[in-house]
XYZ file of N, CA, C and O in Angstrom:
268
model
N -13.840 -18.672 7.441
C -14.131 -17.306 7.066
C -12.836 -16.498 7.110
O -12.080 -16.568 8.062
N -12.602 -15.736 6.076
C -11.413 -14.892 5.995
C -11.877 -13.441 6.007
O -12.760 -13.054 5.261
N -11.257 -12.661 6.902
C -11.556 -11.237 6.951
C -10.260 -10.464 6.797
O -9.190 -10.961 7.129
N -10.353 -9.252 6.298
C -9.136 -8.474 6.118
C -8.686 -7.859 7.443
O -9.394 -7.891 8.445
N -7.485 -7.314 7.433
C -6.875 -6.795 8.650
C -7.691 -5.662 9.272
O -7.868 -5.603 10.484
N -8.196 -4.758 8.445
C -8.972 -3.635 8.975
C -10.242 -4.132 9.666
O -10.606 -3.653 10.730
N -10.920 -5.093 9.050
C -12.129 -5.652 9.661
C -11.775 -6.374 10.956
O -12.504 -6.283 11.949
N -10.655 -7.080 10.966
C -10.235 -7.798 12.175
C -10.009 -6.840 13.332
O -10.349 -7.145 14.478
N -9.456 -5.677 13.040
C -9.167 -4.712 14.097
C -10.436 -4.097 14.688
O -10.385 -3.467 15.737
N -11.574 -4.282 14.018
C -12.845 -3.805 14.554
C -13.401 -4.753 15.615
O -14.309 -4.398 16.358
N -12.866 -5.949 15.696
C -13.301 -6.928 16.692
C -12.559 -6.619 17.993
O -11.322 -6.637 18.024
N -13.289 -6.321 19.074
C -12.630 -5.905 20.323
C -11.556 -6.872 20.826
O -10.491 -6.428 21.258
N -11.782 -8.161 20.747
C -10.793 -9.121 21.243
C -9.503 -9.047 20.425
O -8.402 -9.106 20.985
N -9.635 -8.906 19.122
C -8.453 -8.800 18.255
C -7.727 -7.499 18.540
O -6.503 -7.469 18.673
N -8.482 -6.424 18.643
C -7.891 -5.118 18.939
C -7.130 -5.160 20.264
O -6.034 -4.613 20.376
N -7.679 -5.845 21.253
C -7.030 -5.960 22.555
C -5.716 -6.743 22.451
O -4.705 -6.345 23.044
N -5.710 -7.828 21.699
C -4.485 -8.618 21.530
C -3.418 -7.789 20.836
O -2.250 -7.777 21.253
N -3.801 -7.082 19.793
C -2.846 -6.241 19.056
C -2.275 -5.163 19.976
O -1.059 -4.957 20.026
N -3.139 -4.492 20.709
C -2.697 -3.433 21.618
C -1.744 -3.987 22.689
O -0.700 -3.395 22.966
N -2.101 -5.117 23.261
C -1.248 -5.729 24.284
C 0.095 -6.140 23.692
O 1.143 -5.938 24.314
N 0.080 -6.687 22.496
C 1.335 -7.066 21.831
C 2.213 -5.838 21.622
O 3.420 -5.875 21.907
N 1.625 -4.742 21.142
C 2.390 -3.507 20.959
C 3.029 -3.082 22.265
O 4.213 -2.745 22.317
N 2.243 -3.066 23.335
C 2.757 -2.631 24.645
C 3.887 -3.526 25.134
O 4.908 -3.032 25.610
N 3.697 -4.835 25.040
C 4.724 -5.764 25.524
C 6.013 -5.637 24.711
O 7.108 -5.697 25.271
N 5.882 -5.461 23.422
C 7.075 -5.318 22.581
C 7.812 -4.018 22.879
O 9.041 -3.968 22.818
N 7.081 -2.971 23.201
C 7.693 -1.664 23.438
C 8.234 -1.495 24.850
O 9.204 -0.772 25.057
N 7.608 -2.123 25.828
C 7.921 -1.793 27.219
C 8.551 -2.912 28.023
O 8.846 -2.705 29.203
N 8.746 -4.088 27.420
C 9.360 -5.185 28.166
C 10.521 -5.762 27.373
O 10.682 -5.479 26.181
N 11.283 -6.575 28.044
C 12.360 -7.319 27.383
C 11.981 -8.781 27.213
O 12.850 -9.617 26.983
N 10.679 -9.078 27.327
C 10.225 -10.450 27.134
C 10.585 -10.906 25.726
O 10.530 -10.122 24.771
N 10.930 -12.178 25.602
C 11.201 -12.716 24.274
C 9.899 -12.745 23.470
O 8.799 -12.712 24.036
N 10.039 -12.828 22.168
C 8.860 -12.922 21.307
C 8.081 -14.186 21.666
O 6.846 -14.179 21.711
N 8.780 -15.258 21.965
C 8.120 -16.513 22.352
C 7.324 -16.333 23.645
O 6.204 -16.845 23.772
N 7.880 -15.609 24.608
C 7.175 -15.372 25.876
C 5.939 -14.503 25.664
O 4.892 -14.739 26.284
N 6.041 -13.530 24.781
C 4.884 -12.682 24.470
C 3.806 -13.526 23.794
O 2.625 -13.428 24.132
N 4.215 -14.367 22.855
C 3.261 -15.256 22.176
C 2.538 -16.130 23.190
O 1.312 -16.277 23.143
N 3.276 -16.681 24.128
C 2.670 -17.528 25.159
C 1.721 -16.725 26.043
O 0.608 -17.170 26.337
N 2.128 -15.550 26.437
C 1.293 -14.704 27.294
C -0.016 -14.327 26.603
O -1.044 -14.174 27.258
N 0.036 -14.191 25.284
C -1.161 -13.822 24.519
C -1.938 -15.044 24.027
O -2.860 -14.919 23.229
N -1.537 -16.226 24.489
C -2.245 -17.493 24.226
C -2.166 -17.960 22.778
O -3.094 -18.600 22.284
N -1.064 -17.649 22.102
C -0.835 -18.215 20.778
C -0.226 -19.597 20.963
O 0.460 -19.856 21.952
N -0.448 -20.468 20.003
C 0.061 -21.842 20.126
C 1.577 -21.896 20.038
O 2.205 -22.783 20.616
N 2.165 -20.936 19.333
C 3.626 -20.871 19.241
C 4.052 -19.503 18.711
O 3.225 -18.683 18.322
N 5.360 -19.297 18.707
C 5.919 -18.012 18.282
C 5.610 -17.728 16.812
O 5.353 -16.585 16.438
N 5.622 -18.749 15.987
C 5.353 -18.559 14.557
C 3.938 -18.057 14.308
O 3.725 -17.178 13.468
N 2.972 -18.621 15.035
C 1.576 -18.183 14.885
C 1.440 -16.717 15.281
O 0.766 -15.942 14.601
N 2.078 -16.344 16.378
C 2.050 -14.948 16.814
C 2.697 -14.053 15.766
O 2.178 -12.991 15.424
N 3.839 -14.484 15.247
C 4.548 -13.695 14.241
C 3.702 -13.461 12.998
O 3.663 -12.347 12.468
N 3.025 -14.495 12.529
C 2.160 -14.350 11.354
C 1.010 -13.385 11.651
O 0.689 -12.514 10.843
N 0.381 -13.550 12.822
C -0.721 -12.672 13.212
C -0.247 -11.225 13.284
O -0.861 -10.327 12.709
N 0.849 -10.994 13.991
C 1.366 -9.639 14.171
C 1.720 -9.006 12.828
O 1.374 -7.855 12.568
N 2.376 -9.771 11.978
C 2.780 -9.255 10.677
C 1.563 -8.894 9.830
O 1.564 -7.861 9.153
N 0.511 -9.702 9.889
C -0.713 -9.382 9.146
C -1.368 -8.101 9.668
O -1.886 -7.301 8.904
N -1.351 -7.921 10.977
C -2.006 -6.763 11.578
C -1.183 -5.483 11.430
O -1.727 -4.405 11.232
N 0.147 -5.601 11.536
C 1.017 -4.417 11.572
C 1.831 -4.223 10.291
O 2.317 -3.139 10.036
N 2.018 -5.295 9.522
C 2.815 -5.182 8.300
C 4.303 -5.244 8.543
O 5.094 -4.886 7.667
N 4.704 -5.690 9.727
C 6.115 -5.780 10.099
C 6.250 -6.915 11.112
O 5.326 -7.170 11.879
N 7.375 -7.612 11.091
C 7.569 -8.704 12.047
C 7.781 -8.138 13.450
O 8.258 -7.002 13.605
N 7.413 -8.895 14.490
C 7.505 -8.378 15.863
C 8.896 -7.862 16.253
O 9.008 -6.799 16.872
N 9.938 -8.566 15.881
C 11.289 -8.133 16.258
C 11.631 -6.781 15.635
O 12.185 -5.898 16.308
N 11.285 -6.607 14.375
C 11.561 -5.332 13.707
C 10.738 -4.206 14.329
O 11.222 -3.088 14.484
N 9.505 -4.511 14.701
C 8.662 -3.506 15.362
C 9.307 -3.069 16.671
O 9.380 -1.882 16.974
N 9.813 -4.032 17.436
C 10.460 -3.719 18.720
C 11.673 -2.822 18.499
O 11.844 -1.816 19.189
N 12.516 -3.169 17.568
C 13.729 -2.388 17.287
C 13.355 -0.974 16.845
O 13.960 0.007 17.289
N 12.355 -0.881 16.003
C 11.905 0.402 15.484
C 11.382 1.310 16.594
O 11.537 2.518 16.538
N 10.749 0.729 17.609
C 10.103 1.503 18.675
C 11.003 1.798 19.863
O 10.606 2.519 20.769
N 12.206 1.234 19.890
C 13.082 1.477 21.044
C 14.085 2.552 20.766
O 14.343 3.036 19.770
């Protein structure tokens, strides 16, 4: 089943992962790989694809933009 990004954000678990990712990227110096692991992604690439689909920007660029 494929759902769009807006519909995905209506799912509480997805919304929680996105929110936690935003917080970790903005407030810590954890590597992207460490954040991916903390959020239970299989690898950094999977996290990057997920984040980019949800936010429209890669995690590293989001971090730079927010600091």
